[in-house]
Coordinates of C-alpha atoms in Angstrom, one line a residue:
M1 CA 28.9 0.2 -21.4
E2 CA 31.4 -2.2 -19.9
A3 CA 33.8 -4.2 -22.0
S4 CA 34.5 -7.8 -21.0
G5 CA 37.2 -8.0 -18.4
K6 CA 37.4 -4.2 -18.1
K7 CA 35.9 -1.8 -15.6
M8 CA 33.5 1.0 -16.5
T9 CA 35.2 4.4 -17.3
L10 CA 34.1 7.8 -16.1
T11 CA 32.4 8.5 -19.4
G12 CA 30.5 5.2 -19.4
L13 CA 29.3 5.7 -15.8
T14 CA 28.3 9.3 -16.4
T15 CA 26.2 8.2 -19.4
L16 CA 24.6 5.4 -17.4
V17 CA 23.6 7.8 -14.6
A18 CA 22.1 10.3 -17.0
V19 CA 20.1 7.6 -18.9
N20 CA 18.9 6.0 -15.7
M21 CA 17.5 9.3 -14.4
M22 CA 15.8 10.2 -17.7
G23 CA 13.3 7.4 -17.5
S24 CA 9.7 8.8 -17.8
G25 CA 9.9 11.6 -15.2
I26 CA 9.9 14.3 -17.8
I27 CA 7.0 13.0 -19.9
M28 CA 4.2 15.0 -18.3
L29 CA 6.2 17.8 -16.7
P30 CA 5.7 20.5 -19.4
T31 CA 1.9 20.4 -18.9
S32 CA 2.2 20.5 -15.1
M33 CA 4.7 23.4 -15.2
A34 CA 2.7 25.3 -17.8
Q35 CA -0.1 25.6 -15.2
L36 CA 2.2 27.9 -13.3
G37 CA 3.9 29.5 -16.3
A38 CA 7.4 29.5 -17.7
I39 CA 8.5 31.2 -14.4
S40 CA 8.5 27.7 -13.0
L41 CA 11.6 26.9 -15.0
L42 CA 13.7 28.8 -12.4
S43 CA 13.1 25.8 -10.0
W44 CA 15.3 23.7 -12.3
I45 CA 18.3 25.6 -11.2
I46 CA 17.7 25.0 -7.5
T47 CA 16.7 21.4 -8.0
A48 CA 19.8 20.7 -10.2
I49 CA 22.1 22.1 -7.5
G50 CA 20.3 20.2 -4.8
S51 CA 20.2 17.0 -6.7
M52 CA 23.9 17.1 -7.6
A53 CA 24.7 17.6 -3.9
I54 CA 22.4 14.7 -2.9
A55 CA 23.9 12.4 -5.6
Y56 CA 27.4 13.3 -4.6
C57 CA 26.7 12.6 -0.9
F58 CA 25.2 9.2 -1.7
A59 CA 28.3 8.4 -3.7
Q60 CA 30.4 9.3 -0.7
C61 CA 28.2 7.1 1.5
G62 CA 28.7 4.2 -0.9
I63 CA 32.5 4.6 -1.0
Y64 CA 32.9 4.6 2.8
C65 CA 30.0 2.1 3.6
T66 CA 30.3 -0.9 1.4
R67 CA 27.6 -3.1 2.9
S68 CA 24.5 -3.8 0.8
G69 CA 21.1 -2.1 1.3
G70 CA 21.8 1.3 -0.2
M71 CA 20.0 4.2 1.6
S72 CA 18.6 1.9 4.3
A73 CA 22.1 0.6 5.1
Y74 CA 23.5 4.1 5.3
T75 CA 20.6 5.2 7.6
E76 CA 21.1 2.2 9.9
E77 CA 24.8 3.3 10.4
A78 CA 23.6 6.4 12.2
H79 CA 20.1 5.7 13.4
G80 CA 19.8 2.0 14.1
K81 CA 17.6 -0.9 13.0
S82 CA 14.3 0.8 13.2
A83 CA 15.6 3.5 10.8
F84 CA 16.6 0.8 8.3
F85 CA 13.0 -0.4 8.3
L86 CA 11.5 3.1 8.0
C87 CA 13.8 4.1 5.2
S88 CA 13.0 0.9 3.2
Y89 CA 9.3 1.2 4.0
L90 CA 9.0 4.9 2.9
Y91 CA 11.2 4.3 -0.2
F92 CA 9.0 1.3 -1.1
L93 CA 5.9 3.5 -0.8
S94 CA 7.5 6.3 -2.8
L95 CA 8.2 3.8 -5.6
A96 CA 4.7 2.4 -5.5
I97 CA 3.2 6.0 -5.7
G98 CA 5.6 6.9 -8.5
N99 CA 4.6 3.8 -10.5
V100 CA 0.9 5.0 -10.4
A101 CA 2.1 8.4 -11.6
I102 CA 4.0 6.8 -14.5
A103 CA 1.0 4.7 -15.4
I104 CA -1.1 7.9 -15.6
S105 CA 1.5 9.5 -17.8
A106 CA 1.3 6.5 -20.2
V107 CA -2.5 6.7 -20.3
G108 CA -2.2 10.4 -21.2
Y109 CA -0.1 9.5 -24.2
L110 CA -2.3 6.5 -25.1
T111 CA -5.5 8.6 -25.2
P112 CA -5.1 9.8 -28.8
F113 CA -4.8 6.2 -29.9
I114 CA -7.7 5.0 -27.6
P115 CA -9.9 8.1 -27.2
W116 CA -12.1 6.4 -24.6
L117 CA -9.3 6.6 -22.1
G118 CA -9.7 10.4 -22.0
T119 CA -13.5 10.5 -21.4
G120 CA -13.5 10.6 -17.6
A121 CA -12.1 9.5 -14.3
M122 CA -13.1 5.8 -14.6
P123 CA -11.5 5.2 -18.0
L124 CA -8.3 6.9 -16.7
F125 CA -8.4 4.6 -13.6
I126 CA -9.0 1.5 -15.7
G127 CA -6.2 2.3 -18.1
S128 CA -3.7 3.0 -15.3
V129 CA -4.5 -0.2 -13.4
A130 CA -4.4 -2.2 -16.7
L131 CA -0.8 -0.9 -17.3
I132 CA 0.2 -1.7 -13.7
W133 CA -0.9 -5.3 -14.0
L134 CA 0.5 -5.6 -17.6
T135 CA 4.0 -4.6 -16.5
T136 CA 3.7 -6.7 -13.3
L137 CA 3.0 -9.8 -15.4
A138 CA 5.8 -8.9 -17.8
N139 CA 8.2 -9.1 -14.9
F140 CA 7.5 -12.8 -14.3
G141 CA 10.3 -13.5 -16.8
G142 CA 12.9 -12.3 -14.3
P143 CA 15.6 -9.6 -14.1
K144 CA 17.4 -10.5 -17.4
V145 CA 14.3 -9.9 -19.5
T146 CA 13.3 -6.8 -17.6
G147 CA 16.8 -5.3 -18.1
Q148 CA 16.9 -6.1 -21.8
I149 CA 13.5 -4.4 -22.4
G150 CA 14.4 -1.4 -20.3
S151 CA 17.6 -0.7 -22.1
I152 CA 15.7 -0.3 -25.4
T153 CA 12.5 1.5 -24.2
V154 CA 14.4 4.2 -22.3
W155 CA 15.4 5.7 -25.7
G156 CA 11.7 6.3 -26.3
V157 CA 12.0 9.3 -24.0
I158 CA 15.6 10.3 -24.5
I159 CA 15.3 10.6 -28.3
P160 CA 12.3 13.0 -28.4
V161 CA 13.3 15.0 -25.2
A162 CA 17.0 15.4 -26.0
G163 CA 16.1 15.9 -29.7
L164 CA 13.7 18.7 -28.8
S165 CA 16.3 20.5 -26.7
I166 CA 18.6 20.7 -29.8
I167 CA 16.3 21.2 -32.8
G168 CA 13.3 22.8 -31.1
W169 CA 15.1 26.2 -31.1
F170 CA 14.4 26.6 -34.9
W171 CA 10.7 26.9 -34.0
F172 CA 11.1 28.8 -30.8
D173 CA 9.1 32.1 -30.6
R174 CA 10.2 34.6 -28.0
Q175 CA 6.7 36.2 -28.0
V176 CA 5.1 32.9 -27.2
F177 CA 7.6 32.3 -24.4
D178 CA 7.1 35.9 -23.0
A179 CA 3.3 35.4 -22.9
A180 CA 3.8 32.1 -21.0
W181 CA 6.2 33.6 -18.5
N182 CA 3.8 34.4 -15.6
P183 CA 0.2 34.2 -16.8
N184 CA -1.2 33.9 -13.3
N185 CA 1.0 36.8 -11.9
I186 CA 2.4 34.5 -9.1
A187 CA 5.3 35.9 -7.0
M188 CA 8.6 34.4 -8.2
G189 CA 9.3 32.7 -4.8
D190 CA 5.9 31.1 -4.8
A191 CA 6.2 29.9 -8.4
I192 CA 9.6 28.3 -7.6
T193 CA 8.3 26.7 -4.4
Q194 CA 5.2 25.3 -6.1
S195 CA 7.2 23.7 -9.0
I196 CA 10.0 22.2 -6.8
P197 CA 8.1 18.9 -6.3
L198 CA 7.7 18.6 -10.1
T199 CA 11.3 19.2 -10.9
L200 CA 12.5 17.0 -8.1
W201 CA 10.3 14.2 -9.5
A202 CA 12.4 14.3 -12.7
F203 CA 15.6 13.7 -10.7
L204 CA 14.3 10.9 -8.4
G205 CA 16.5 7.8 -9.1
M206 CA 19.7 9.7 -8.5
E207 CA 20.1 7.6 -5.3
S208 CA 20.8 4.6 -7.5
A209 CA 23.9 6.3 -9.1
A210 CA 26.3 5.0 -6.5
Q211 CA 25.2 1.4 -6.8
N212 CA 27.8 0.5 -9.6
S213 CA 31.0 1.4 -7.7
D214 CA 32.3 -2.2 -7.8
A215 CA 32.4 -2.1 -11.6
V216 CA 34.1 1.3 -12.0
E217 CA 37.7 2.3 -12.5
N218 CA 39.1 4.4 -9.6
P219 CA 35.7 4.5 -7.8
K220 CA 36.7 7.1 -5.1
R221 CA 37.3 9.7 -7.9
N222 CA 35.0 8.5 -10.7
V223 CA 31.7 7.6 -8.8
P224 CA 31.2 11.1 -7.3
L225 CA 32.2 12.7 -10.6
A226 CA 29.8 10.6 -12.6
C227 CA 27.0 11.3 -10.1
L228 CA 27.7 15.1 -10.5
L229 CA 28.2 15.1 -14.3
G230 CA 25.3 12.6 -15.0
T231 CA 22.9 14.7 -12.9
L232 CA 24.1 17.9 -14.6
G233 CA 23.7 16.3 -18.0
A234 CA 20.1 15.3 -17.3
A235 CA 19.5 18.8 -15.8
V236 CA 20.7 20.5 -19.0
V237 CA 18.4 18.3 -21.2
Y238 CA 15.5 18.9 -18.8
V239 CA 16.0 22.7 -18.8
L240 CA 16.5 23.1 -22.5
S241 CA 13.5 20.8 -23.5
T242 CA 11.0 22.4 -21.1
T243 CA 12.2 25.9 -22.0
V244 CA 11.9 25.4 -25.8
I245 CA 8.5 23.7 -25.6
M246 CA 7.1 26.8 -23.7
G247 CA 8.3 28.9 -26.6
I248 CA 6.6 26.9 -29.3
V249 CA 3.2 25.9 -27.8
P250 CA 1.0 28.7 -26.4
N251 CA 0.7 28.3 -22.6
P252 CA -3.1 27.7 -22.5
E253 CA -2.8 24.8 -25.0
L254 CA 0.3 23.3 -23.2
A255 CA -1.4 23.5 -19.8
N256 CA -4.3 21.4 -21.1
S257 CA -2.3 18.9 -23.1
S258 CA -2.3 15.2 -22.0
A259 CA 0.8 14.5 -24.2
P260 CA 2.9 17.6 -24.3
F261 CA 5.9 16.3 -26.3
A262 CA 3.8 14.6 -28.9
F263 CA 1.8 17.9 -29.2
V264 CA 4.9 20.0 -29.8
Y265 CA 6.3 17.6 -32.4
A266 CA 2.9 17.6 -34.2
R267 CA 3.1 21.4 -34.2
M268 CA 6.7 21.5 -35.4
F269 CA 6.2 18.9 -38.2
N270 CA 2.9 17.2 -38.7
P271 CA 0.4 14.9 -36.9
V272 CA 2.2 11.8 -38.2
V273 CA 5.4 12.8 -36.5
G274 CA 3.4 13.7 -33.4
N275 CA 1.9 10.2 -33.4
I276 CA 5.4 8.6 -33.7
I277 CA 6.6 10.6 -30.7
M278 CA 3.4 9.6 -28.8
A279 CA 4.1 5.9 -29.5
L280 CA 7.7 6.4 -28.4
A281 CA 6.5 8.0 -25.2
V282 CA 4.1 5.2 -24.5
M283 CA 7.0 2.7 -25.1
A284 CA 9.2 4.7 -22.7
C285 CA 6.5 4.9 -20.0
V286 CA 5.7 1.2 -20.2
G287 CA 9.4 0.3 -20.2
S288 CA 10.1 2.6 -17.3
L289 CA 7.1 1.2 -15.4
L290 CA 8.4 -2.3 -16.1
G291 CA 11.8 -1.5 -14.6
W292 CA 10.4 0.3 -11.6
Q293 CA 8.0 -2.6 -10.9
F294 CA 11.0 -4.8 -10.6
T295 CA 12.9 -2.3 -8.5
L296 CA 9.9 -2.1 -6.2
A297 CA 9.8 -5.9 -5.8
Q298 CA 13.6 -6.0 -5.2
T299 CA 13.3 -3.3 -2.5
A300 CA 10.6 -5.3 -0.8
K301 CA 12.7 -8.5 -1.2
V302 CA 15.8 -6.9 0.4
T303 CA 13.7 -5.7 3.3
A304 CA 12.0 -9.1 3.7
D305 CA 15.4 -10.8 3.7
Q306 CA 16.2 -8.7 6.7
H307 CA 13.0 -10.1 8.3
M308 CA 11.2 -6.7 8.2
F309 CA 8.6 -7.3 5.4
P310 CA 6.3 -10.4 5.1
R311 CA 8.1 -13.5 3.9
L312 CA 6.1 -13.7 0.7
F313 CA 8.3 -10.8 -0.7
S314 CA 11.4 -13.0 -0.3
K315 CA 10.2 -15.9 -2.5
V316 CA 11.6 -16.0 -6.0
T317 CA 11.2 -18.4 -9.0
L318 CA 14.0 -20.2 -10.8
L319 CA 14.2 -17.2 -13.1
G320 CA 14.8 -14.9 -10.2
A321 CA 11.3 -13.3 -10.3
P322 CA 9.7 -12.5 -6.9
I323 CA 6.2 -13.3 -8.3
L324 CA 4.2 -13.1 -5.0
G325 CA 5.8 -9.8 -4.2
L326 CA 5.1 -8.5 -7.7
V327 CA 1.4 -9.4 -7.4
A328 CA 1.1 -7.9 -3.9
N329 CA 2.7 -4.7 -5.1
A330 CA 0.3 -4.5 -8.1
A331 CA -2.6 -4.9 -5.7
L332 CA -1.2 -2.1 -3.5
Q333 CA -0.8 0.2 -6.5
S334 CA -4.3 -0.5 -7.8
A335 CA -5.6 0.6 -4.3
M336 CA -3.6 3.8 -4.6
A337 CA -5.0 4.5 -8.0
V338 CA -8.5 4.2 -6.6
S339 CA -7.8 6.7 -3.9
T340 CA -6.6 9.4 -6.3
I341 CA -9.3 9.1 -9.0
S342 CA -9.6 12.4 -10.9
P343 CA -10.9 13.1 -14.4
N344 CA -7.8 15.1 -15.1
A345 CA -4.6 13.2 -15.8
S346 CA -2.4 16.2 -15.1
E347 CA -4.2 17.0 -11.8
Q348 CA -3.9 13.4 -10.6
F349 CA -0.3 13.2 -11.7
G350 CA 0.5 16.4 -9.7
K351 CA -1.0 15.0 -6.5
L352 CA 0.9 11.8 -6.8
V353 CA 4.2 13.5 -7.6
S354 CA 4.0 15.6 -4.4
L355 CA 3.3 12.6 -2.2
A356 CA 6.0 10.5 -3.9
A357 CA 8.4 13.4 -3.3
V358 CA 7.7 13.5 0.4
T359 CA 8.0 9.8 1.0
N360 CA 11.3 9.9 -0.9
I361 CA 12.7 13.0 0.8
V362 CA 12.4 11.6 4.3
P363 CA 14.7 8.6 3.4
Y364 CA 17.0 11.0 1.7
I365 CA 17.3 13.1 4.9
T366 CA 17.9 10.0 7.1
A367 CA 20.5 8.5 4.7
L368 CA 22.3 11.8 4.1
S369 CA 22.6 12.5 7.8
A370 CA 24.4 9.2 8.2
L371 CA 27.3 10.5 6.1
L372 CA 28.8 12.2 9.1
V373 CA 28.8 9.0 11.1
I374 CA 30.0 6.9 8.1
M375 CA 33.0 9.3 7.7
Q376 CA 33.8 9.2 11.4
K377 CA 33.8 5.3 11.3
A378 CA 36.0 5.4 8.2
G379 CA 38.5 7.9 9.7
V380 CA 37.9 10.5 7.0
T381 CA 39.6 13.8 8.0
G382 CA 41.0 17.0 6.4
F383 CA 39.9 18.4 3.1
P384 CA 37.8 15.4 2.0
H385 CA 35.8 15.7 5.3
H386 CA 35.3 19.4 4.9
R387 CA 34.3 19.1 1.3
N388 CA 31.8 16.4 2.0
V389 CA 30.3 18.4 4.9
A390 CA 29.8 21.4 2.6
A391 CA 28.0 19.2 0.0
L392 CA 26.0 17.6 2.8
L393 CA 24.7 21.0 4.1
I394 CA 23.6 22.0 0.5
A395 CA 21.9 18.6 0.1
M396 CA 20.1 18.9 3.4
A397 CA 19.1 22.5 2.8
Y398 CA 17.5 21.5 -0.5
S399 CA 15.8 18.4 1.0
F400 CA 14.2 20.6 3.8
Y401 CA 13.1 23.1 1.2
A402 CA 11.7 20.4 -1.1
L403 CA 9.8 18.9 1.9
Y404 CA 8.3 22.4 2.6
A405 CA 7.5 22.9 -1.1
S406 CA 5.6 19.7 -1.4
G407 CA 2.7 21.3 0.4
M408 CA 0.7 20.7 3.6
E409 CA -1.5 18.0 2.1
A410 CA 1.4 15.9 0.8
V411 CA 3.5 16.4 4.0
F412 CA 0.4 15.5 6.1
G413 CA 0.0 12.3 4.1
G414 CA 3.7 11.5 4.4
M415 CA 3.5 12.1 8.2
L416 CA 0.6 9.7 8.5
V417 CA 2.3 6.9 6.6
T418 CA 5.5 7.5 8.6
A419 CA 3.5 7.2 11.9
V420 CA 2.1 3.9 10.6
G421 CA 5.6 2.8 9.9
Y422 CA 6.7 3.3 13.5
L423 CA 3.7 1.2 14.6
M424 CA 4.6 -1.6 12.1
F425 CA 8.2 -1.6 13.4
G426 CA 7.0 -1.8 17.0
Y427 CA 5.2 -5.0 16.0
I428 CA 8.3 -6.7 14.6
A429 CA 11.0 -5.1 16.8
D430 CA 11.4 -8.2 19.1
R431 CA 13.0 -10.0 16.2
F432 CA 16.1 -7.8 16.5
I433 CA 16.5 -8.0 20.3
D434 CA 19.7 -9.9 21.3
P435 CA 18.5 -13.2 23.0
Q436 CA 21.2 -12.6 25.7
A437 CA 19.8 -9.2 26.5
K438 CA 16.3 -10.8 26.9
L439 CA 17.8 -13.3 29.3
N440 CA 19.5 -10.6 31.3
V441 CA 16.3 -8.7 31.7
E442 CA 14.4 -11.8 32.7
A443 CA 17.1 -12.7 35.3
R444 CA 16.7 -9.4 37.1
P445 CA 15.0 -9.6 40.5

């Protein structure tokens, strides 16, 4: 993307943003959305607008607050040190939950190759945990190896999904789509609300779009534009591919498929093509999981470097791999997989997606709210300030709606882990008290 000695262009960064977002989030979505019907496609419009507003606001935060730490650093600007910890802690948990969901997606696509994986709850659990540990071990080679593998495997999802959104229309049947529109006779508002966590899941990762500002030409103009255009590009592919699949595969069959994209290609062409797509999807999921395992370890390392996570997360090998942190993360994800055992891959995937959305939305809200403080410190006034506030209000409105849409069970789970986070910070808070302040308190009569 970036030529030697030159900075990245708007086109290059926009492509990078779209590719980064299109990891494996889309792989299982058609099945989950089919359970509500094609009416759930309307949630893409709301999520696309909300996601673009969120991505734009994060880009603005990155331009006016150049310190490292991403969302956690932005949050601290407005809410203090405890908020840095809570943001990192919740984002860390969200990534860990998301990794389990990706592993479940991969097992769903592996099932036709290894039928035993689809015979019950325990094989699904064993397959998911095996992939978690496999991708953890593969990360021992360090970030360079992880990056090289990820840049290849991501095309395993982009090729079939983007391809379907273009060529699938030749097989599209309006009658099949009409029959799939609202098979359960759900009210439109309820259908949109229930599918918001699913569509948001596909956009998670947009917060990383602003992290490349140092390597971009004219970052004040190009970073926000790339965030908007990249998110819009991913949205177009998501909408087209999920719409066309619902007009090819009858809804009852799609709702029960463990590998929807492979299923539609097998229907369009033949089982051999379906198997090729299935293999590409497995490759994409494993590559995506590999990259997110490293991102999870890096998130823990950055927080440990701030003396907020255990020291073991800070230790890296000569190759730059935080091995102890990776192993601890794999153990945590294995425990999460145990707690969500279900014989149905799609059902388990849906539960995890809702909880991952909640634990991601809370850091979104705390980081987004910091934009007002960041702009004040940077002296931003006039039209740029008004424009950013307008985008912020849209981003916040969507975040609140997405939190509500995630459902009582997921929000309750998110509230519990947030409460635990406050307790954990209370335990380490004395590390951040100014020694002089301690002396002044002790000196008082």
